């Protein structure tokens, strides 16, 4: 047994240092990013922010709203081809999801053949398993033209392995940091997200691969911090929960409207999709009720407004410039919470 003593940081542990610069308005910031994926040999242009592939937020209604704004929707893996009937999909703004079970394979093959997507996300809670790497390799062999995304992992050696021997174009980073995740409590395993992103982006960019910072965003400023740490994309579930476009019906409690939001390994999700919790596993997610926030376009405006504003404080004209302009300071308090309660 050994103990690593160096401090690992989360979004809440740092602020950007503001810097003098020549930008005069938030309108000077261009949030569109152009990326090239070396294995798929494809380009992409858009705002690199996406929903989680959770059934509460990775919905078709979410896609309809977010694609208009240039953001991506990562569909949950339980959609079938009939769900997409009569829906016009722009391959630049959605991602299909799959798992590593045999049932996932057949459904995914059918969806790929019919929809001809640009992106496919192979998603498992624990990206360190050999079966995951083998599945990634098989998808890369079978679909050389797809932009393959996979995860989750949080350490550089696995990023290098999944890129160099798996052929992933984008690797998803995050372990136990989600708002409805209980993995850290159930297993004692985790990795503070800001450090995970700093270390994994360094490894990924060295081998020509990209990363998604997945989960743990509580405020728009955390998205800016993820980009500052080197993320190429940021994924969030909780930010997109509780909207008109999120799944589920509105529920009223004491005159306030709510929508449910739950982890994909929660008892709620497992009972919904599999009808049981297998005896060898326990729930690693929870369910919560999120106050109804209306249409997602208002949230998108707040997210993008926050990001633009961050850019003008540090002198970044594009998202690509954020890490170049970023100096993070470690802090021990985020906000003045005098009136928060
Ligand atoms: P959030 O944006 O709510 O903080 O985090 C969303 C992320 O949490 C998802 O993209 C996914 O990586 C992760 N996640 C979703 N459901 C579960 C779950 O049930 N358990 C765990 N450990 N993580 C989850």
mmCIF file of C-alpha atoms and ligand atoms in Angstrom:
data_model
loop_
_atom_site.group_PDB
_atom_site.id
_atom_site.type_symbol
_atom_site.label_atom_id
_atom_site.label_comp_id
_atom_site.label_asym_id
_atom_site.label_seq_id
_atom_site.Cartn_x
_atom_site.Cartn_y
_atom_site.Cartn_z
ATOM 1 C CA UNK A 1 0.000 0.000 0.000
ATOM 2 C CA UNK A 2 1.192 3.516 -0.729
ATOM 3 C CA UNK A 3 -0.191 6.988 -0.170
ATOM 4 C CA UNK A 4 0.098 9.770 -2.737
ATOM 5 C CA UNK A 5 0.561 13.010 -0.847
ATOM 6 C CA UNK A 6 0.128 15.617 -3.580
ATOM 7 C CA UNK A 7 -3.098 17.566 -3.395
ATOM 8 C CA UNK A 8 -5.819 16.877 -5.964
ATOM 9 C CA UNK A 9 -8.201 19.718 -6.725
ATOM 10 C CA UNK A 10 -11.877 20.121 -7.494
ATOM 11 C CA UNK A 11 -13.666 23.006 -9.234
ATOM 12 C CA UNK A 12 -14.440 24.584 -5.863
ATOM 13 C CA UNK A 13 -10.771 24.742 -4.895
ATOM 14 C CA UNK A 14 -9.708 27.334 -7.479
ATOM 15 C CA UNK A 15 -10.539 30.638 -9.142
ATOM 16 C CA UNK A 16 -9.197 32.124 -12.353
ATOM 17 C CA UNK A 17 -6.919 35.090 -11.793
ATOM 18 C CA UNK A 18 -8.310 38.036 -13.816
ATOM 19 C CA UNK A 19 -5.873 39.556 -16.284
ATOM 20 C CA UNK A 20 -5.581 42.823 -18.228
ATOM 21 C CA UNK A 21 -6.560 42.294 -21.849
ATOM 22 C CA UNK A 22 -7.773 44.057 -24.965
ATOM 23 C CA UNK A 23 -11.309 42.689 -25.164
ATOM 24 C CA UNK A 24 -14.058 45.275 -25.040
ATOM 25 C CA UNK A 25 -17.221 43.158 -24.961
ATOM 26 C CA UNK A 26 -18.544 39.686 -24.247
ATOM 27 C CA UNK A 27 -19.701 39.701 -27.864
ATOM 28 C CA UNK A 28 -15.995 39.506 -28.849
ATOM 29 C CA UNK A 29 -15.915 35.910 -27.589
ATOM 30 C CA UNK A 30 -16.477 33.124 -30.106
ATOM 31 C CA UNK A 31 -17.716 29.996 -28.317
ATOM 32 C CA UNK A 32 -17.670 27.831 -31.425
ATOM 33 C CA UNK A 33 -14.865 25.352 -31.506
ATOM 34 C CA UNK A 34 -13.458 23.434 -34.468
ATOM 35 C CA UNK A 35 -11.989 20.034 -33.658
ATOM 36 C CA UNK A 36 -10.427 17.273 -35.729
ATOM 37 C CA UNK A 37 -10.739 13.617 -34.739
ATOM 38 C CA UNK A 38 -7.726 11.686 -35.893
ATOM 39 C CA UNK A 39 -9.087 8.127 -35.877
ATOM 40 C CA UNK A 40 -12.411 8.959 -37.524
ATOM 41 C CA UNK A 41 -10.662 11.541 -39.745
ATOM 42 C CA UNK A 42 -13.563 13.925 -39.247
ATOM 43 C CA UNK A 43 -13.981 17.570 -38.319
ATOM 44 C CA UNK A 44 -16.571 19.056 -36.015
ATOM 45 C CA UNK A 45 -17.695 22.598 -35.358
ATOM 46 C CA UNK A 46 -20.002 23.624 -32.522
ATOM 47 C CA UNK A 47 -20.246 24.656 -28.883
ATOM 48 C CA UNK A 48 -18.487 21.864 -26.975
ATOM 49 C CA UNK A 49 -21.020 21.470 -24.191
ATOM 50 C CA UNK A 50 -23.318 18.444 -23.938
ATOM 51 C CA UNK A 51 -25.936 16.733 -21.817
ATOM 52 C CA UNK A 52 -25.141 13.526 -19.994
ATOM 53 C CA UNK A 53 -26.412 10.326 -21.603
ATOM 54 C CA UNK A 54 -28.885 9.889 -18.753
ATOM 55 C CA UNK A 55 -32.523 9.090 -19.457
ATOM 56 C CA UNK A 56 -33.681 12.195 -17.577
ATOM 57 C CA UNK A 57 -31.707 14.677 -19.694
ATOM 58 C CA UNK A 58 -30.349 12.919 -22.799
ATOM 59 C CA UNK A 59 -33.743 13.167 -24.483
ATOM 60 C CA UNK A 60 -35.042 13.831 -27.977
ATOM 61 C CA UNK A 61 -36.817 16.992 -26.766
ATOM 62 C CA UNK A 62 -33.516 18.215 -25.312
ATOM 63 C CA UNK A 63 -31.839 17.575 -28.679
ATOM 64 C CA UNK A 64 -34.489 19.656 -30.459
ATOM 65 C CA UNK A 65 -33.747 22.684 -28.256
ATOM 66 C CA UNK A 66 -29.984 22.339 -27.793
ATOM 67 C CA UNK A 67 -29.144 21.614 -31.434
ATOM 68 C CA UNK A 68 -30.648 25.005 -32.367
ATOM 69 C CA UNK A 69 -28.062 26.606 -30.068
ATOM 70 C CA UNK A 70 -25.119 24.523 -31.338
ATOM 71 C CA UNK A 71 -24.830 22.335 -28.205
ATOM 72 C CA UNK A 72 -24.770 18.529 -28.203
ATOM 73 C CA UNK A 73 -27.197 16.043 -26.709
ATOM 74 C CA UNK A 74 -25.811 12.686 -25.686
ATOM 75 C CA UNK A 75 -28.830 10.401 -26.013
ATOM 76 C CA UNK A 76 -29.381 7.771 -23.352
ATOM 77 C CA UNK A 77 -28.829 4.206 -24.524
ATOM 78 C CA UNK A 78 -32.415 2.988 -24.183
ATOM 79 C CA UNK A 79 -33.764 4.704 -27.302
ATOM 80 C CA UNK A 80 -34.624 2.384 -30.180
ATOM 81 C CA UNK A 81 -35.020 3.105 -33.863
ATOM 82 C CA UNK A 82 -38.780 3.666 -33.543
ATOM 83 C CA UNK A 83 -38.177 6.544 -31.114
ATOM 84 C CA UNK A 84 -36.286 8.401 -33.856
ATOM 85 C CA UNK A 85 -38.924 7.845 -36.528
ATOM 86 C CA UNK A 86 -39.884 11.140 -38.238
ATOM 87 C CA UNK A 87 -37.199 13.104 -36.386
ATOM 88 C CA UNK A 88 -34.640 14.974 -38.403
ATOM 89 C CA UNK A 89 -31.269 14.580 -36.759
ATOM 90 C CA UNK A 90 -28.193 16.671 -37.503
ATOM 91 C CA UNK A 91 -25.239 14.318 -36.820
ATOM 92 C CA UNK A 92 -23.164 17.223 -35.530
ATOM 93 C CA UNK A 93 -25.372 17.773 -32.521
ATOM 94 C CA UNK A 94 -26.212 14.362 -31.117
ATOM 95 C CA UNK A 95 -24.304 11.393 -29.798
ATOM 96 C CA UNK A 96 -25.603 7.830 -29.619
ATOM 97 C CA UNK A 97 -24.784 5.835 -26.511
ATOM 98 C CA UNK A 98 -24.144 2.191 -25.941
ATOM 99 C CA UNK A 99 -22.848 -0.124 -23.230
ATOM 100 C CA UNK A 100 -20.785 -3.293 -23.316
ATOM 101 C CA UNK A 101 -23.556 -5.873 -22.860
ATOM 102 C CA UNK A 102 -24.648 -8.130 -25.727
ATOM 103 C CA UNK A 103 -28.114 -6.524 -25.793
ATOM 104 C CA UNK A 104 -26.500 -3.120 -26.349
ATOM 105 C CA UNK A 105 -24.649 -4.401 -29.417
ATOM 106 C CA UNK A 106 -27.668 -5.386 -31.514
ATOM 107 C CA UNK A 107 -29.630 -2.233 -30.776
ATOM 108 C CA UNK A 108 -26.576 -0.075 -31.514
ATOM 109 C CA UNK A 109 -25.858 -1.809 -34.822
ATOM 110 C CA UNK A 110 -29.421 -1.150 -35.960
ATOM 111 C CA UNK A 111 -29.250 2.512 -34.910
ATOM 112 C CA UNK A 112 -25.900 3.063 -36.637
ATOM 113 C CA UNK A 113 -27.122 1.465 -39.868
ATOM 114 C CA UNK A 114 -30.306 3.522 -39.914
ATOM 115 C CA UNK A 115 -29.205 6.907 -38.553
ATOM 116 C CA UNK A 116 -25.600 7.060 -39.816
ATOM 117 C CA UNK A 117 -24.437 9.032 -36.763
ATOM 118 C CA UNK A 118 -21.165 10.886 -36.483
ATOM 119 C CA UNK A 119 -20.592 10.146 -32.770
ATOM 120 C CA UNK A 120 -20.945 6.992 -30.678
ATOM 121 C CA UNK A 121 -20.308 6.938 -26.932
ATOM 122 C CA UNK A 122 -19.368 3.611 -25.334
ATOM 123 C CA UNK A 123 -20.184 4.206 -21.722
ATOM 124 C CA UNK A 124 -19.426 2.195 -18.614
ATOM 125 C CA UNK A 125 -19.136 3.268 -14.997
ATOM 126 C CA UNK A 126 -15.699 1.664 -14.719
ATOM 127 C CA UNK A 127 -13.536 2.252 -17.781
ATOM 128 C CA UNK A 128 -10.650 0.300 -16.262
ATOM 129 C CA UNK A 129 -12.040 -3.124 -17.170
ATOM 130 C CA UNK A 130 -10.441 -5.204 -19.901
ATOM 131 C CA UNK A 131 -13.848 -5.991 -21.376
ATOM 132 C CA UNK A 132 -14.391 -2.285 -21.947
ATOM 133 C CA UNK A 133 -11.092 -1.919 -23.828
ATOM 134 C CA UNK A 134 -11.904 -4.969 -25.937
ATOM 135 C CA UNK A 135 -15.352 -3.597 -26.757
ATOM 136 C CA UNK A 136 -13.835 -0.259 -27.747
ATOM 137 C CA UNK A 137 -11.377 -2.034 -30.064
ATOM 138 C CA UNK A 138 -14.164 -4.025 -31.706
ATOM 139 C CA UNK A 139 -16.218 -0.884 -32.372
ATOM 140 C CA UNK A 140 -13.138 0.837 -33.810
ATOM 141 C CA UNK A 141 -12.523 -2.114 -36.131
ATOM 142 C CA UNK A 142 -16.123 -2.346 -37.241
ATOM 143 C CA UNK A 143 -16.774 1.401 -37.592
ATOM 144 C CA UNK A 144 -13.540 3.181 -38.619
ATOM 145 C CA UNK A 145 -15.491 6.271 -39.689
ATOM 146 C CA UNK A 146 -17.272 6.886 -36.350
ATOM 147 C CA UNK A 147 -16.035 9.457 -33.862
ATOM 148 C CA UNK A 148 -15.743 7.093 -30.908
ATOM 149 C CA UNK A 149 -16.157 8.373 -27.375
ATOM 150 C CA UNK A 150 -15.546 6.178 -24.346
ATOM 151 C CA UNK A 151 -15.217 6.249 -20.598
ATOM 152 C CA UNK A 152 -15.181 6.833 -17.787
ATOM 153 C CA UNK A 153 -11.601 6.962 -16.527
ATOM 154 C CA UNK A 154 -9.622 9.522 -14.525
ATOM 155 C CA UNK A 155 -5.955 8.749 -14.976
ATOM 156 C CA UNK A 156 -3.399 9.385 -17.656
ATOM 157 C CA UNK A 157 -2.211 5.822 -18.265
ATOM 158 C CA UNK A 158 -5.742 4.705 -19.088
ATOM 159 C CA UNK A 159 -6.298 7.710 -21.355
ATOM 160 C CA UNK A 160 -3.171 6.756 -23.297
ATOM 161 C CA UNK A 161 -4.195 3.093 -23.475
ATOM 162 C CA UNK A 162 -7.746 3.863 -24.645
ATOM 163 C CA UNK A 163 -6.439 6.206 -27.308
ATOM 164 C CA UNK A 164 -3.373 4.342 -28.575
ATOM 165 C CA UNK A 165 -4.639 0.794 -28.404
ATOM 166 C CA UNK A 166 -8.402 1.416 -28.306
ATOM 167 C CA UNK A 167 -8.695 4.070 -31.010
ATOM 168 C CA UNK A 168 -10.943 6.404 -29.045
ATOM 169 C CA UNK A 169 -11.215 9.911 -30.448
ATOM 170 C CA UNK A 170 -12.652 11.344 -27.234
ATOM 171 C CA UNK A 171 -12.278 10.032 -23.681
ATOM 172 C CA UNK A 172 -14.767 10.786 -20.939
ATOM 173 C CA UNK A 173 -13.262 11.811 -17.604
ATOM 174 C CA UNK A 174 -14.982 11.632 -14.214
ATOM 175 C CA UNK A 175 -15.338 9.198 -11.364
ATOM 176 C CA UNK A 176 -17.798 9.683 -8.561
ATOM 177 C CA UNK A 177 -18.188 13.425 -9.017
ATOM 178 C CA UNK A 178 -21.779 13.461 -10.339
ATOM 179 C CA UNK A 179 -24.528 15.164 -8.357
ATOM 180 C CA UNK A 180 -26.614 11.977 -8.105
ATOM 181 C CA UNK A 181 -23.706 9.598 -7.801
ATOM 182 C CA UNK A 182 -22.914 7.621 -4.670
ATOM 183 C CA UNK A 183 -19.873 5.714 -5.992
ATOM 184 C CA UNK A 184 -17.425 7.534 -3.734
ATOM 185 C CA UNK A 185 -19.464 6.613 -0.674
ATOM 186 C CA UNK A 186 -20.191 3.055 -1.770
ATOM 187 C CA UNK A 187 -16.698 2.188 -2.960
ATOM 188 C CA UNK A 188 -14.235 4.692 -1.538
ATOM 189 C CA UNK A 189 -12.969 5.301 -5.089
ATOM 190 C CA UNK A 190 -12.880 8.741 -6.722
ATOM 191 C CA UNK A 191 -10.756 11.513 -8.181
ATOM 192 C CA UNK A 192 -11.207 15.284 -7.728
ATOM 193 C CA UNK A 193 -12.407 16.524 -11.087
ATOM 194 C CA UNK A 194 -10.193 19.545 -11.792
ATOM 195 C CA UNK A 195 -7.020 17.489 -11.260
ATOM 196 C CA UNK A 196 -8.441 14.587 -13.274
ATOM 197 C CA UNK A 197 -9.093 16.962 -16.178
ATOM 198 C CA UNK A 198 -5.654 18.633 -15.936
ATOM 199 C CA UNK A 199 -3.823 15.298 -15.901
ATOM 200 C CA UNK A 200 -5.985 13.487 -18.462
ATOM 201 C CA UNK A 201 -6.101 16.368 -20.946
ATOM 202 C CA UNK A 202 -2.310 16.557 -20.845
ATOM 203 C CA UNK A 203 -2.098 12.827 -21.599
ATOM 204 C CA UNK A 204 -4.839 12.937 -24.252
ATOM 205 C CA UNK A 205 -3.461 15.928 -26.127
ATOM 206 C CA UNK A 206 -0.051 14.279 -26.199
ATOM 207 C CA UNK A 207 -1.508 11.407 -28.222
ATOM 208 C CA UNK A 208 -3.853 13.542 -30.348
ATOM 209 C CA UNK A 209 -7.063 12.611 -28.521
ATOM 210 C CA UNK A 210 -9.665 14.824 -26.853
ATOM 211 C CA UNK A 211 -11.421 14.659 -23.509
ATOM 212 C CA UNK A 212 -14.831 15.381 -22.035
ATOM 213 C CA UNK A 213 -15.013 16.593 -18.443
ATOM 214 C CA UNK A 214 -18.044 14.651 -17.233
ATOM 215 C CA UNK A 215 -20.108 15.667 -14.204
ATOM 216 C CA UNK A 216 -19.665 17.781 -11.126
ATOM 217 C CA UNK A 217 -20.606 21.104 -12.712
ATOM 218 C CA UNK A 218 -22.651 23.066 -10.190
ATOM 219 C CA UNK A 219 -22.483 26.510 -11.811
ATOM 220 C CA UNK A 220 -21.601 27.926 -15.238
ATOM 221 C CA UNK A 221 -18.219 29.015 -13.788
ATOM 222 C CA UNK A 222 -17.337 25.345 -13.300
ATOM 223 C CA UNK A 223 -17.689 24.825 -17.063
ATOM 224 C CA UNK A 224 -15.159 27.610 -17.622
ATOM 225 C CA UNK A 225 -12.850 25.981 -15.055
ATOM 226 C CA UNK A 226 -13.128 22.615 -16.838
ATOM 227 C CA UNK A 227 -12.130 24.257 -20.135
ATOM 228 C CA UNK A 228 -9.333 26.089 -18.306
ATOM 229 C CA UNK A 229 -8.063 22.759 -17.002
ATOM 230 C CA UNK A 230 -7.833 21.452 -20.566
ATOM 231 C CA UNK A 231 -11.207 19.848 -21.298
ATOM 232 C CA UNK A 232 -12.227 19.869 -24.964
ATOM 233 C CA UNK A 233 -15.890 19.231 -24.111
ATOM 234 C CA UNK A 234 -17.931 19.539 -20.919
ATOM 235 C CA UNK A 235 -20.798 17.180 -20.088
ATOM 236 C CA UNK A 236 -23.442 17.843 -17.450
ATOM 237 C CA UNK A 237 -26.582 16.158 -16.247
ATOM 238 C CA UNK A 238 -27.742 18.303 -13.340
ATOM 239 C CA UNK A 239 -27.483 21.617 -15.217
ATOM 240 C CA UNK A 240 -29.953 20.277 -17.786
ATOM 241 C CA UNK A 241 -32.287 18.557 -15.300
ATOM 242 C CA UNK A 242 -35.652 20.043 -14.319
ATOM 243 C CA UNK A 243 -36.504 21.602 -17.684
ATOM 244 C CA UNK A 244 -39.469 21.267 -20.011
ATOM 245 C CA UNK A 245 -37.216 19.168 -22.274
ATOM 246 C CA UNK A 246 -36.078 16.843 -19.464
ATOM 247 C CA UNK A 247 -37.889 13.519 -19.163
ATOM 248 C CA UNK A 248 -40.712 12.886 -16.720
ATOM 249 C CA UNK A 249 -43.788 14.681 -15.585
ATOM 250 C CA UNK A 250 -43.982 17.741 -13.391
ATOM 251 C CA UNK A 251 -44.764 17.006 -9.754
ATOM 252 C CA UNK A 252 -46.106 19.558 -7.319
ATOM 253 C CA UNK A 253 -45.054 19.820 -3.682
ATOM 254 C CA UNK A 254 -46.157 22.730 -1.440
ATOM 255 C CA UNK A 255 -47.006 24.819 -4.483
ATOM 256 C CA UNK A 256 -43.590 24.286 -6.129
ATOM 257 C CA UNK A 257 -43.153 22.262 -9.329
ATOM 258 C CA UNK A 258 -40.397 19.658 -9.614
ATOM 259 C CA UNK A 259 -39.006 17.108 -12.046
ATOM 260 C CA UNK A 260 -37.112 14.026 -10.962
ATOM 261 C CA UNK A 261 -33.422 13.482 -11.717
ATOM 262 C CA UNK A 262 -31.664 10.231 -10.878
ATOM 263 C CA UNK A 263 -28.385 8.432 -11.440
ATOM 264 C CA UNK A 264 -28.253 5.714 -14.076
ATOM 265 C CA UNK A 265 -27.004 3.250 -11.437
ATOM 266 C CA UNK A 266 -29.682 4.254 -8.936
ATOM 267 C CA UNK A 267 -32.360 1.846 -7.808
ATOM 268 C CA UNK A 268 -34.883 3.980 -9.745
ATOM 269 C CA UNK A 269 -33.003 3.573 -13.046
ATOM 270 C CA UNK A 270 -32.174 -0.107 -12.567
ATOM 271 C CA UNK A 271 -35.782 -1.008 -11.742
ATOM 272 C CA UNK A 272 -37.040 1.067 -14.695
ATOM 273 C CA UNK A 273 -34.717 -0.445 -17.309
ATOM 274 C CA UNK A 274 -33.863 -3.907 -15.998
ATOM 275 C CA UNK A 275 -36.724 -4.609 -13.568
ATOM 276 C CA UNK A 276 -34.287 -5.744 -10.871
ATOM 277 C CA UNK A 277 -31.046 -5.081 -9.063
ATOM 278 C CA UNK A 278 -28.716 -8.012 -9.601
ATOM 279 C CA UNK A 279 -27.707 -9.675 -6.340
ATOM 280 C CA UNK A 280 -23.980 -9.053 -6.849
ATOM 281 C CA UNK A 281 -24.339 -5.289 -7.071
ATOM 282 C CA UNK A 282 -25.730 -2.335 -5.140
ATOM 283 C CA UNK A 283 -27.094 1.013 -6.197
ATOM 284 C CA UNK A 284 -24.406 3.631 -6.891
ATOM 285 C CA UNK A 285 -26.743 6.481 -7.627
ATOM 286 C CA UNK A 286 -29.608 8.353 -6.070
ATOM 287 C CA UNK A 287 -32.775 10.155 -7.054
ATOM 288 C CA UNK A 288 -33.573 13.780 -6.343
ATOM 289 C CA UNK A 289 -36.286 16.283 -7.221
ATOM 290 C CA UNK A 290 -35.123 19.375 -9.143
ATOM 291 C CA UNK A 291 -37.137 22.592 -9.096
ATOM 292 C CA UNK A 292 -38.752 23.154 -12.480
ATOM 293 C CA UNK A 293 -36.657 25.667 -14.436
ATOM 294 C CA UNK A 294 -38.826 26.183 -17.557
ATOM 295 C CA UNK A 295 -37.423 25.875 -21.070
ATOM 296 C CA UNK A 296 -33.757 24.948 -21.379
ATOM 297 C CA UNK A 297 -32.971 27.919 -23.657
ATOM 298 C CA UNK A 298 -32.857 30.206 -20.576
ATOM 299 C CA UNK A 299 -30.326 27.948 -18.891
ATOM 300 C CA UNK A 300 -28.267 27.798 -22.086
ATOM 301 C CA UNK A 301 -28.185 31.601 -22.191
ATOM 302 C CA UNK A 302 -26.987 31.682 -18.581
ATOM 303 C CA UNK A 303 -24.290 29.049 -19.242
ATOM 304 C CA UNK A 304 -23.002 30.740 -22.382
ATOM 305 C CA UNK A 305 -23.237 34.204 -20.799
ATOM 306 C CA UNK A 306 -21.134 33.024 -17.832
ATOM 307 C CA UNK A 307 -18.587 31.461 -20.142
ATOM 308 C CA UNK A 308 -18.294 34.595 -22.291
ATOM 309 C CA UNK A 309 -17.901 36.723 -19.187
ATOM 310 C CA UNK A 310 -15.128 34.480 -17.837
ATOM 311 C CA UNK A 311 -13.355 34.821 -21.191
ATOM 312 C CA UNK A 312 -13.418 38.629 -20.980
ATOM 313 C CA UNK A 313 -11.951 38.558 -17.448
ATOM 314 C CA UNK A 314 -8.979 36.458 -18.530
ATOM 315 C CA UNK A 315 -8.545 37.646 -22.121
ATOM 316 C CA UNK A 316 -9.622 34.494 -23.959
ATOM 317 C CA UNK A 317 -11.225 35.156 -27.353
ATOM 318 C CA UNK A 318 -12.188 31.525 -27.884
ATOM 319 C CA UNK A 319 -12.678 28.403 -25.788
ATOM 320 C CA UNK A 320 -9.380 27.100 -27.159
ATOM 321 C CA UNK A 321 -7.666 30.147 -25.605
ATOM 322 C CA UNK A 322 -9.069 29.548 -22.090
ATOM 323 C CA UNK A 323 -6.313 27.173 -20.872
ATOM 324 C CA UNK A 324 -3.651 29.409 -22.421
ATOM 325 C CA UNK A 325 -5.025 32.414 -20.534
ATOM 326 C CA UNK A 326 -5.759 30.520 -17.318
ATOM 327 C CA UNK A 327 -3.876 31.006 -14.105
ATOM 328 C CA UNK A 328 -5.698 29.183 -11.332
ATOM 329 C CA UNK A 329 -5.330 30.315 -7.735
ATOM 330 C CA UNK A 330 -6.074 27.893 -4.948
ATOM 331 C CA UNK A 331 -8.718 29.309 -2.604
ATOM 332 C CA UNK A 332 -10.426 28.199 0.557
ATOM 333 C CA UNK A 333 -13.793 29.877 0.039
ATOM 334 C CA UNK A 334 -15.963 30.126 -3.081
ATOM 335 C CA UNK A 335 -18.696 32.583 -2.198
ATOM 336 C CA UNK A 336 -19.999 34.899 0.476
ATOM 337 C CA UNK A 337 -22.913 32.844 1.766
ATOM 338 C CA UNK A 338 -24.299 35.380 4.260
ATOM 339 C CA UNK A 339 -27.732 35.424 2.584
ATOM 340 C CA UNK A 340 -27.723 31.941 1.099
ATOM 341 C CA UNK A 341 -29.976 30.393 3.700
HETATM 342 P P1 LIG B 1 -23.876 15.838 -12.814
HETATM 343 O O1 LIG B 1 -23.779 16.685 -14.031
HETATM 344 O O2 LIG B 1 -25.282 15.589 -12.388
HETATM 345 O O3 LIG B 1 -23.015 16.317 -11.680
HETATM 346 O O4 LIG B 1 -23.232 14.429 -13.208
HETATM 347 C C1 LIG B 1 -23.666 13.717 -14.313
HETATM 348 C C2 LIG B 1 -22.741 12.533 -14.524
HETATM 349 O O5 LIG B 1 -22.819 11.631 -13.399
HETATM 350 C C3 LIG B 1 -23.091 11.657 -15.701
HETATM 351 O O6 LIG B 1 -22.681 12.184 -16.929
HETATM 352 C C4 LIG B 1 -22.401 10.342 -15.348
HETATM 353 O O7 LIG B 1 -21.042 10.346 -15.684
HETATM 354 C C5 LIG B 1 -22.509 10.314 -13.839
HETATM 355 N N1 LIG B 1 -23.599 9.436 -13.384
HETATM 356 C C6 LIG B 1 -24.870 9.364 -13.833
HETATM 357 N N2 LIG B 1 -25.591 8.474 -13.130
HETATM 358 C C7 LIG B 1 -24.768 7.964 -12.207
HETATM 359 C C8 LIG B 1 -24.914 6.978 -11.188
HETATM 360 O O8 LIG B 1 -25.983 6.434 -10.930
HETATM 361 N N3 LIG B 1 -23.797 6.674 -10.467
HETATM 362 C C9 LIG B 1 -22.594 7.274 -10.720
HETATM 363 N N4 LIG B 1 -21.552 6.891 -10.005
HETATM 364 N N5 LIG B 1 -22.429 8.230 -11.642
HETATM 365 C C10 LIG B 1 -23.497 8.568 -12.381
#
